[in-house]
Short mmCIF file of C-alpha atoms and ligand atoms in Angstrom, two decimals:
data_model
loop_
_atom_site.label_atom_id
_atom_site.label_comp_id
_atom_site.label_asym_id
_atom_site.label_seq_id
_atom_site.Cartn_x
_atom_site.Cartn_y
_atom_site.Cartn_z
CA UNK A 82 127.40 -36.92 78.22
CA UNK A 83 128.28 -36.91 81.93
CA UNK A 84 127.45 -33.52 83.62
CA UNK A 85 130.18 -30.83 83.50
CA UNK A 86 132.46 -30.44 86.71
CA UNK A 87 134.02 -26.97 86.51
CA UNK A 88 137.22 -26.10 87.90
CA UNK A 89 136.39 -23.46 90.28
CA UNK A 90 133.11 -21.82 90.50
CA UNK A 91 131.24 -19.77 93.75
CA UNK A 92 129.02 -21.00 95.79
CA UNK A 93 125.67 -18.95 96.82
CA UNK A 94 123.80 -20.40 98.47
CA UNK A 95 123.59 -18.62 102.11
CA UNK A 96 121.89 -15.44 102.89
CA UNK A 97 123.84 -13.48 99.79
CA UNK A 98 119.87 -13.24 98.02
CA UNK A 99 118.88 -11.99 101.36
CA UNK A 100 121.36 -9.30 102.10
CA UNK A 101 122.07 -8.38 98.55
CA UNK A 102 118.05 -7.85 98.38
CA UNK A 103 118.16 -5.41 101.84
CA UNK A 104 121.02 -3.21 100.02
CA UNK A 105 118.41 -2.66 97.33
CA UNK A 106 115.30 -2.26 99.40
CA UNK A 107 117.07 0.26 101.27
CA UNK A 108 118.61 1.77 98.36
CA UNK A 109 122.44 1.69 99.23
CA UNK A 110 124.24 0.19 96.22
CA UNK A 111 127.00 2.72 95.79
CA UNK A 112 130.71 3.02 97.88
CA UNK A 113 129.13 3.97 101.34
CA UNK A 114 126.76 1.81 103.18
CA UNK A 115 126.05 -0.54 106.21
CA UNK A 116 127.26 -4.03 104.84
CA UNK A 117 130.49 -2.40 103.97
CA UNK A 118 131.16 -1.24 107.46
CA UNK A 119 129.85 -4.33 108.87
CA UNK A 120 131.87 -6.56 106.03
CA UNK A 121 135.12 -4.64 107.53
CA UNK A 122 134.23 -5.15 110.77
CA UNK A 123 133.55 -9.00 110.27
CA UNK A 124 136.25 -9.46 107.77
CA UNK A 125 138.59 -8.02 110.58
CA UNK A 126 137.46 -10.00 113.54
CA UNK A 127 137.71 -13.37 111.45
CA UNK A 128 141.27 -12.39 110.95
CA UNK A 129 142.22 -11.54 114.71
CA UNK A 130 143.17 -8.39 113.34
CA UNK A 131 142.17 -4.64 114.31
CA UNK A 132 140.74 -3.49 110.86
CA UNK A 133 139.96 -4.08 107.00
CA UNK A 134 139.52 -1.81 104.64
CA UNK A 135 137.52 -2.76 101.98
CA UNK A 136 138.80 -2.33 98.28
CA UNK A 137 137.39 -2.97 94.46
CA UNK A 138 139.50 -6.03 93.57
CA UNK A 139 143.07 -7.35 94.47
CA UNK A 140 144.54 -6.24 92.06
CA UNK A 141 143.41 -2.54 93.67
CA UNK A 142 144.44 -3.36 96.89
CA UNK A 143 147.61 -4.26 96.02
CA UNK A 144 148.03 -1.43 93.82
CA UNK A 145 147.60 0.56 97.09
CA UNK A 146 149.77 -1.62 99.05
CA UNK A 147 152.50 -0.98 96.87
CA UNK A 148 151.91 2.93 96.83
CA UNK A 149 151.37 2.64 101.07
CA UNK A 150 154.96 0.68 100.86
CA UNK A 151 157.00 3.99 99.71
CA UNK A 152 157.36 2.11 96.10
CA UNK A 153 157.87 5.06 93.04
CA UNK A 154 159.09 5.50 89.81
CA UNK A 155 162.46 3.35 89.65
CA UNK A 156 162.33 1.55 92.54
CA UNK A 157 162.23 -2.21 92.12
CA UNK A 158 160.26 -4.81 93.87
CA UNK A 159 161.01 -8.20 94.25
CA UNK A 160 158.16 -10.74 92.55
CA UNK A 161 157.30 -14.54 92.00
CA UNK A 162 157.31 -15.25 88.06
CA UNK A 163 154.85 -18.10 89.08
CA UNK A 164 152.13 -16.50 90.16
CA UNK A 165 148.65 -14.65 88.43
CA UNK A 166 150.06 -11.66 86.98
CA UNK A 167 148.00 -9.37 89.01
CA UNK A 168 150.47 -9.55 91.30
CA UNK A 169 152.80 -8.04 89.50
CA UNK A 170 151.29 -5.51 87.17
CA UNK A 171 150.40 -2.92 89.92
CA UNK A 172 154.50 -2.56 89.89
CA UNK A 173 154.70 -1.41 86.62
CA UNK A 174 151.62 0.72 87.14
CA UNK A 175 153.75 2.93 89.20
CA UNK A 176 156.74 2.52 87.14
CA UNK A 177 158.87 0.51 89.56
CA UNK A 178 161.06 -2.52 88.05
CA UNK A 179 159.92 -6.15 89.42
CA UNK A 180 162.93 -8.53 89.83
CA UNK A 181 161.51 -12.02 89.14
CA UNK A 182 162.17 -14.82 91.87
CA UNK A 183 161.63 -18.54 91.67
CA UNK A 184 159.58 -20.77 93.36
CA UNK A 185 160.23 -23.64 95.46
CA UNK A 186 158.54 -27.16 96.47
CA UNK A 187 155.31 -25.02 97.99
CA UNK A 188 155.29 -23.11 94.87
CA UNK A 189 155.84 -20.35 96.73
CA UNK A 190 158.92 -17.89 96.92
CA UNK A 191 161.88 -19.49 97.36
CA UNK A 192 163.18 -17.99 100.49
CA UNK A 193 166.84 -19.26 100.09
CA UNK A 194 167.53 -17.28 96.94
CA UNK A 195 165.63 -14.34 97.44
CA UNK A 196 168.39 -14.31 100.68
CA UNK A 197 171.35 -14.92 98.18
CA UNK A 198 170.31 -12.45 95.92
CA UNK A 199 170.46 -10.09 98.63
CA UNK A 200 173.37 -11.19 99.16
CA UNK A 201 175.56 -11.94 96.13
CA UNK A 202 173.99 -9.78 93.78
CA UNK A 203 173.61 -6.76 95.75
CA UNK A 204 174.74 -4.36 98.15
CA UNK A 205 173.47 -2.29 101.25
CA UNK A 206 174.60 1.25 101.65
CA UNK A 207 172.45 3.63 103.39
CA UNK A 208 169.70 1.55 105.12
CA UNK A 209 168.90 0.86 101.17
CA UNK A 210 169.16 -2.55 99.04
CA UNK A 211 170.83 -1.57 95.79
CA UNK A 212 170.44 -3.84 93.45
CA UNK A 213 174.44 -4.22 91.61
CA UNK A 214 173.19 -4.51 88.01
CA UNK A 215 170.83 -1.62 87.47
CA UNK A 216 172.04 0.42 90.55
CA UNK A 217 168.06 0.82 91.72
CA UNK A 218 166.71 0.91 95.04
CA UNK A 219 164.99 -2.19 95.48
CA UNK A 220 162.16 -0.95 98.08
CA UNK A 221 159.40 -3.94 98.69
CA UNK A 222 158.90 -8.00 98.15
CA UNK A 223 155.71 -9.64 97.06
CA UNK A 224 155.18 -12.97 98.37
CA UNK A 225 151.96 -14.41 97.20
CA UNK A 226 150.24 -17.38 98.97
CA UNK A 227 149.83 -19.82 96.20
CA UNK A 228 146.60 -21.82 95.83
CA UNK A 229 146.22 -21.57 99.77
CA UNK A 230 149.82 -22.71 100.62
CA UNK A 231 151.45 -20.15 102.46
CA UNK A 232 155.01 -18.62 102.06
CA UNK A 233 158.10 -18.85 104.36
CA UNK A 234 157.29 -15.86 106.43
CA UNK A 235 159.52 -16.42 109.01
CA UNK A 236 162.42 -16.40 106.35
CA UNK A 237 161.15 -13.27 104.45
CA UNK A 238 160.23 -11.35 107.77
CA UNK A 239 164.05 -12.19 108.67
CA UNK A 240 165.47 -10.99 105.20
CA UNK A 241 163.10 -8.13 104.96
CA UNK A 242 164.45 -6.64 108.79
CA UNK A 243 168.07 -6.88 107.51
CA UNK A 244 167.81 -4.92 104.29
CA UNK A 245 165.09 -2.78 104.75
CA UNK A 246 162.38 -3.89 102.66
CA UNK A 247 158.55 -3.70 102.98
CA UNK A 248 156.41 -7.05 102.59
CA UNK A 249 153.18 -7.04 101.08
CA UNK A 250 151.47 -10.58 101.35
CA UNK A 251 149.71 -11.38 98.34
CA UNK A 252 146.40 -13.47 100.51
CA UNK A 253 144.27 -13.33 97.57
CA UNK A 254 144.01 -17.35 97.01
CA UNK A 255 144.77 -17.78 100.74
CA UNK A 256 142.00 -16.41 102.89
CA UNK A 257 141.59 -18.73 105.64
CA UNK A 258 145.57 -20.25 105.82
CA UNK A 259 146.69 -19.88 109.13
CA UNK A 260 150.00 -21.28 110.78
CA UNK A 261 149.27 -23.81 113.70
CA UNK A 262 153.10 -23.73 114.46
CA UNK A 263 156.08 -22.22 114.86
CA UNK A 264 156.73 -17.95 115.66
CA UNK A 265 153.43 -17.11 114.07
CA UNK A 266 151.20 -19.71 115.15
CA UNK A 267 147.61 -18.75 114.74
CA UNK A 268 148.15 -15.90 111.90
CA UNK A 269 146.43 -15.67 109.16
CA UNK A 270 147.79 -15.43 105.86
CA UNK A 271 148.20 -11.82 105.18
CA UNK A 272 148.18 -10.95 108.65
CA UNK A 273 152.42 -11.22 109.17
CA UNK A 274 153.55 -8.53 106.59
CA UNK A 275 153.30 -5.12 106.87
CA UNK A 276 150.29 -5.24 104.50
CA UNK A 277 148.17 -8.22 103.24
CA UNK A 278 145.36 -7.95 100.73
CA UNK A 279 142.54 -10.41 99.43
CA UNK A 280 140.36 -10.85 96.55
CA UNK A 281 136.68 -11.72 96.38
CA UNK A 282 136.72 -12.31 92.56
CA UNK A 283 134.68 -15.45 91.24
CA UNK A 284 137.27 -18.26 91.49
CA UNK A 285 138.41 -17.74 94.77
CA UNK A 286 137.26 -19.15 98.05
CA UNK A 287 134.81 -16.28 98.93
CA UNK A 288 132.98 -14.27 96.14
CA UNK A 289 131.46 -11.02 95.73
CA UNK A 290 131.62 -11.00 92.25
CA UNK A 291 134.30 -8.62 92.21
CA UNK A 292 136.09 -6.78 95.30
CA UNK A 293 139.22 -7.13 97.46
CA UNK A 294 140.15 -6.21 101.00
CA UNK A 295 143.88 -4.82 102.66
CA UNK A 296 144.82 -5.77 106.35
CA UNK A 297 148.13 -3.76 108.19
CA UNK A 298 149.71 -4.80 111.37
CA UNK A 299 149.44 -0.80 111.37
CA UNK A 300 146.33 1.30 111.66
CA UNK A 301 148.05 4.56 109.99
CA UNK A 302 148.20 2.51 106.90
CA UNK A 303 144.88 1.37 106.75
CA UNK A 304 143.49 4.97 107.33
CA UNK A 305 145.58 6.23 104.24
CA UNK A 306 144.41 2.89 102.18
CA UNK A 307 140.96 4.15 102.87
CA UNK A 308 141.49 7.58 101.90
CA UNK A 309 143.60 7.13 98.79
CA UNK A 310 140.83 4.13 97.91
CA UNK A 311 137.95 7.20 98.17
CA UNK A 312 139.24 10.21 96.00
CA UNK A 313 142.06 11.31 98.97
CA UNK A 314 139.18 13.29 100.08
CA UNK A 315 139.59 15.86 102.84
CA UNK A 316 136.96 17.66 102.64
CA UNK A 317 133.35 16.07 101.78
CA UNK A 318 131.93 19.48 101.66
CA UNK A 319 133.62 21.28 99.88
CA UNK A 320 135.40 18.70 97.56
CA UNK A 321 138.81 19.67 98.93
CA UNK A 322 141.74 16.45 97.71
CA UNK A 323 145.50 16.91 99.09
CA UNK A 324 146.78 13.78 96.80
CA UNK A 325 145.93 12.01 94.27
CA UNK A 326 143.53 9.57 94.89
CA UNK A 327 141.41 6.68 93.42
CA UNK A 328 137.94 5.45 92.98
CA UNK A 329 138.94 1.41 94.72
CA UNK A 330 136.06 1.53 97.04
CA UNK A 331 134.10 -1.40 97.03
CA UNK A 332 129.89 -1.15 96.66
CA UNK A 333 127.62 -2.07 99.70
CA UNK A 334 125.93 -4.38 96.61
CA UNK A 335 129.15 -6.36 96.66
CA UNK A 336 130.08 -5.75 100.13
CA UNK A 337 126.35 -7.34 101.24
CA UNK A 338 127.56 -10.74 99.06
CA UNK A 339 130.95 -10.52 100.97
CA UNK A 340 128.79 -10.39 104.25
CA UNK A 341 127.03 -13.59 103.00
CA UNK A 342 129.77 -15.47 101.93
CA UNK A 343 132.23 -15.06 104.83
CA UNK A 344 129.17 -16.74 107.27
CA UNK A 345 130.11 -19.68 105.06
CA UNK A 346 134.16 -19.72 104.70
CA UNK A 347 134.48 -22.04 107.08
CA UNK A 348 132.39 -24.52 106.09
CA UNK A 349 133.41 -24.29 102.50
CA UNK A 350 137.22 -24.38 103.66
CA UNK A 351 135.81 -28.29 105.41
CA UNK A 352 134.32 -29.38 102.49
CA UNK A 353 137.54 -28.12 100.51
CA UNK A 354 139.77 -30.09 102.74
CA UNK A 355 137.15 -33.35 102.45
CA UNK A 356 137.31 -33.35 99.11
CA UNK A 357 141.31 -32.63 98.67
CA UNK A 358 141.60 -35.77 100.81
CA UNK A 359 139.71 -38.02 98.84
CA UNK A 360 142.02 -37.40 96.07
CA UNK A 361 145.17 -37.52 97.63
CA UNK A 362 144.29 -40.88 99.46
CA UNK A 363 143.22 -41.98 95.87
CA UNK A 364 145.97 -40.39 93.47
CA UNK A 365 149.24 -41.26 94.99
CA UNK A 366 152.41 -43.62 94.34
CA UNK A 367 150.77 -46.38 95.36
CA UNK A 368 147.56 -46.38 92.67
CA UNK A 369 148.69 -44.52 90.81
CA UNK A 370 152.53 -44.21 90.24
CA UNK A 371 154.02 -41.15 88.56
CA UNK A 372 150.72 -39.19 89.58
CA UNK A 373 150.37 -37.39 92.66
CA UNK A 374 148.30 -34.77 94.50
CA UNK A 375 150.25 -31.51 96.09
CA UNK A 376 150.83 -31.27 99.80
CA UNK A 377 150.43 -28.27 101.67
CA UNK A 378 152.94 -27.07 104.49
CA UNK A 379 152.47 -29.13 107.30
CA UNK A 380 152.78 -25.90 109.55
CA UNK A 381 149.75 -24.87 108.47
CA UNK A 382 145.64 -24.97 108.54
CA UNK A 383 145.33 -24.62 105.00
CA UNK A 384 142.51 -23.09 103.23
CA UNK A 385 142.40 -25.69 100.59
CA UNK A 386 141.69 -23.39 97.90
CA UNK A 387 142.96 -25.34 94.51
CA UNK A 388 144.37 -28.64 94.38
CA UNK A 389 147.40 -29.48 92.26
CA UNK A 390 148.25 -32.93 90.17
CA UNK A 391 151.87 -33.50 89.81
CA UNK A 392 153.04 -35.28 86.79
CA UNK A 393 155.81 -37.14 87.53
CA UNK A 394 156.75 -37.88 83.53
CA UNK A 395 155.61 -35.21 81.49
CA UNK A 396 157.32 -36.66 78.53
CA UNK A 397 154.79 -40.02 79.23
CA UNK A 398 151.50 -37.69 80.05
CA UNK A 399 151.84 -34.78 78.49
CA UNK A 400 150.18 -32.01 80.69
CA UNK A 401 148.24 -30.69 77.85
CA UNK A 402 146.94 -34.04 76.73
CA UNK A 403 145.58 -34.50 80.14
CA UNK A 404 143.80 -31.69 79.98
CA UNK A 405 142.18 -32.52 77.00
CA UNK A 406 141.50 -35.91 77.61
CA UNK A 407 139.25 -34.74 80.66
CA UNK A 408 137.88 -31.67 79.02
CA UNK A 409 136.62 -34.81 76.54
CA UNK A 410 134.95 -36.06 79.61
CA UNK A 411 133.26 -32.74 80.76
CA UNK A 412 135.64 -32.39 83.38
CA UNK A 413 137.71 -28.38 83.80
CA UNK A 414 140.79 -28.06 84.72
CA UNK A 415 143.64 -26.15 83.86
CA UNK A 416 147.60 -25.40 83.93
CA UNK A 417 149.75 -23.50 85.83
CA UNK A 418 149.85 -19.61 84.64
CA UNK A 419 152.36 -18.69 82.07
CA UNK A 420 155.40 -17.45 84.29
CA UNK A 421 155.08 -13.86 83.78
CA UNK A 422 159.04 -13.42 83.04
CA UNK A 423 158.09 -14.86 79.82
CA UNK A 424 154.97 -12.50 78.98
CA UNK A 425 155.72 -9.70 76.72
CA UNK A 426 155.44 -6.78 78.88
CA UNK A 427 157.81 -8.43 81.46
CA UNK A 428 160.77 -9.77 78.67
CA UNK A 429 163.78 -6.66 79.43
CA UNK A 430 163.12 -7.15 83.39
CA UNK A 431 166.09 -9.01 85.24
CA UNK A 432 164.76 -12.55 86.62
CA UNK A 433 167.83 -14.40 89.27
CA UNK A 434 167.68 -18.40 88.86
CA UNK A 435 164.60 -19.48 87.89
CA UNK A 436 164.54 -23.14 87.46
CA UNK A 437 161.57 -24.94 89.60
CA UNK A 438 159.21 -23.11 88.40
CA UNK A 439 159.70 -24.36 84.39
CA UNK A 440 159.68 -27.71 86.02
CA UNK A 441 156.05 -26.91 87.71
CA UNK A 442 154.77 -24.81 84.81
CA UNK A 443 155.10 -28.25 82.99
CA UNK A 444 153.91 -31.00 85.43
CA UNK A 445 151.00 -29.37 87.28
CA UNK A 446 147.51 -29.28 86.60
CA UNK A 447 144.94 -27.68 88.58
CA UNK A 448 141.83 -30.24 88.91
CA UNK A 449 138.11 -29.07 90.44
CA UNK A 450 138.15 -27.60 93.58
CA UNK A 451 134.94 -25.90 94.22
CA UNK A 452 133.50 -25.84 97.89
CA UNK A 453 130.00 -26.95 96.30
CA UNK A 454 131.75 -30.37 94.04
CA UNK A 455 130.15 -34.02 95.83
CA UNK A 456 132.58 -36.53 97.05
CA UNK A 457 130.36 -38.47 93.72
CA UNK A 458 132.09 -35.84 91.76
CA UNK A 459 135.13 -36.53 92.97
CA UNK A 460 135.61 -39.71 92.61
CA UNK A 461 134.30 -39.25 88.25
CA UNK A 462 137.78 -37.18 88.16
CA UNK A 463 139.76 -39.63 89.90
CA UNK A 464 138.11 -42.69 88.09
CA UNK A 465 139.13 -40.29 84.79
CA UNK A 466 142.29 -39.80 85.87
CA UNK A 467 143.06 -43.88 86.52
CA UNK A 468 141.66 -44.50 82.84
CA UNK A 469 144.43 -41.65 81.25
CA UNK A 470 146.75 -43.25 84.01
CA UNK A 471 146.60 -46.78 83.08
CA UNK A 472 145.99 -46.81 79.22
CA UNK A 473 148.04 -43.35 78.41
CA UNK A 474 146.67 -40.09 77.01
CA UNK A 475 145.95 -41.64 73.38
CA UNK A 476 143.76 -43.72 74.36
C1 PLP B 697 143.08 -13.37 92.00
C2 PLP B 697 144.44 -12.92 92.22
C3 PLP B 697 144.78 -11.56 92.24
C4 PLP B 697 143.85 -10.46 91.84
O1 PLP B 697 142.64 -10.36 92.42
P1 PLP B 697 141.44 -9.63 91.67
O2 PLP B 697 140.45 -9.44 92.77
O3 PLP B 697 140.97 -10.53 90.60
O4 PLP B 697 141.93 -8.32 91.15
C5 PLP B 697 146.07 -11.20 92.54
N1 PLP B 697 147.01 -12.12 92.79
C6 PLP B 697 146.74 -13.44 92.76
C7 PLP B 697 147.84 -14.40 93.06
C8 PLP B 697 145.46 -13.89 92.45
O5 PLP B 697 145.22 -15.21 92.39
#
């Protein structure tokens, strides 16, 4: 049997023994210590930004993002149904209402109806957005940055100044994407919005086994993200807490792998982008009709995070046959995420013309991505790939 190729897996293999082994010497493993500081600090400057503040996962820091947005009880915030659901749990967390938007070719927000729903389906009284059928403020928009593509964020910037609303950049799977064009030329994903936040969990492009971190174009916010992320203490002495906070600070342990890993981005962002061009120079209309490989924006530097297969026929290669067919051959990969409309604890919330993203959710696969896969590797997916292509999915 040929060796396994996962789909996504992290990558070690700097200094992260080194550091991770100085945290320990020196004893420092809990939520205070030098690699988180310096992680910040390095995490910032990589950025071009002024700070980071450090958090225990994504899905924490965009918990707080929401929270450092003004969102409460009954608000609403607008969300992608195709995205990883931690982007949209944190809304119910504080018992807001997520209105569900579709995607578009990037498989990103699509900007156009996110704008008409704004316009046609509600109205703006008071400096607020009130959404027509349920009469509720709608406060904030999520855009996420999926698989290292990044959103219109010249469009939502635009639609965000005109009604009001707060934009938190979901960066998580697109540390690294940067525009090279246009009115924000040289920003970083997450860097635009009012706040941006990343994850360090295993499958994404940087690892510290678990963690996340929040950027602001505005340093009061990142002050209250790191005192609502450390018990909203005011008082170390004498234990004295004005709000309620939370324990979302991350540990120096992880903090000293972030350290370790973001020495590396870079080059594992090259190897990303080597490796995503092998396959689209190899699965395209050309070889391989009906089969192709994902583009990115071409406004961007992207960060090459996952790479997506696009079936033209679905009804000819059945996305789930694929999948099995090279899960036969030791090879990982996987489908889009259920659009979160359609889980359970999302069924009663309002959704406005979703349409591209049932046509994605059944005619993309994710294939392996990881920053340590050889070109040999490669090239056994695409040969797989050809074999399914050429004799079918029963073969
Ligand atoms: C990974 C991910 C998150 C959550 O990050 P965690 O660090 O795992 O909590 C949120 N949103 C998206 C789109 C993600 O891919």
């Amino acid at each position: 049997m040929d060796e396994f190729i996962p789909l996504s897996v992290p990558n070690l293999k700097g200094n992260e023994l080194k550091y991770l082994t100085d945290a320990v010497e020196a004893e420092w493993v809990s939520t205070g210590g030098a690699y988180i500081d310096r992680y910040e600090l390095e995490f910032a400057d990589y950025l071009n930004v002024e700070s980071a503040v450090a958090c225990q996962s994504g899905t924490a820091g965009l918990h707080l993002a929401l929270i450092l947005s003004g969102v409460e009880a009954d608000h609403e915030v607008i969300v992608p149904t195709l995205t990883f659901i931690a982007a949209v749990n944190p809304v119910k967390y504080l018992h807001a209402y997520p209105v569900f938007m579709d995607c578009d070719d990037s498989l990103c927000m699509d900007m156009e109806k996110l704008k008409e729903f704004c316009q046609t389906e509600c109205d703006f009284i008071d400096n607020k957005l009130i959404n027509n059928s349920s009469g509720r403020h709608i406060k904030a928009v999520v855009v996420v940055h999926v698989f290292g593509n990044m959103a219109d964020m010249s469009a939502v910037m635009d639609i965000a100044e005109k009604y009001n609303l707060k934009v938190i950049e979901d960066a998580t799977e697109a540390l690294g994407t940067f525009y090279t064009k246009g009115r924000y030329k040289d920003r970083y994903a997450g860097t635009i919005a009012n706040i941006g936040v990343y994850s360090f969990n295993g499958n994404k492009i940087i690892t510290t086994g678990g963690g996340g971190m929040m950027v602001s174009t505005d340093s009061d916010i990142m002050k209250r993200a790191k005192y609502l992320s450390s018990q909203a203490k005011d008082d170390a002495v004498n234990f004295i807490h004005n709000e309620v906070g939370y324990n979302y600070r991350m540990t120096n342990l992880q903090a000293a792998l972030g350290v370790a890993q973001l020495e590396q981005l870079e080059r594992f962002i090259s190897t990303k982008k080597e490796n995503y061009s092998i396959y689209k120079s190899s699965i395209n209309d050309d070889e391989m009709g009906g089969f192709r490989i994902f583009d990115f924006r071409d406004d961007i530097r992207s960060n090459y995070w996952f790479y997506s297969l696009y079936i033209v026929n679905p009804d000819k290669y059945p996305r789930d046959k694929i999948i099995e067919s090279l899960a036969k051959a030791n090879i990982q990969t996987r489908p889009l995420w259920g659009l979160i409309h359609e889980q359970r604890p999302y069924l009663h919330d309002q959704t406005y013309k979703i349409e591209k993203a049932f046509e994605f959710y059944n005619r993309i696969i994710n294939i392996p991505c990881s920053s340590n896969l050889s070109s040999d590797d490669v090239y056994r997916v695409i040969d797989k790939i050809k074999v399914i292509h050429n004799k079918g999915v029963e073969f």
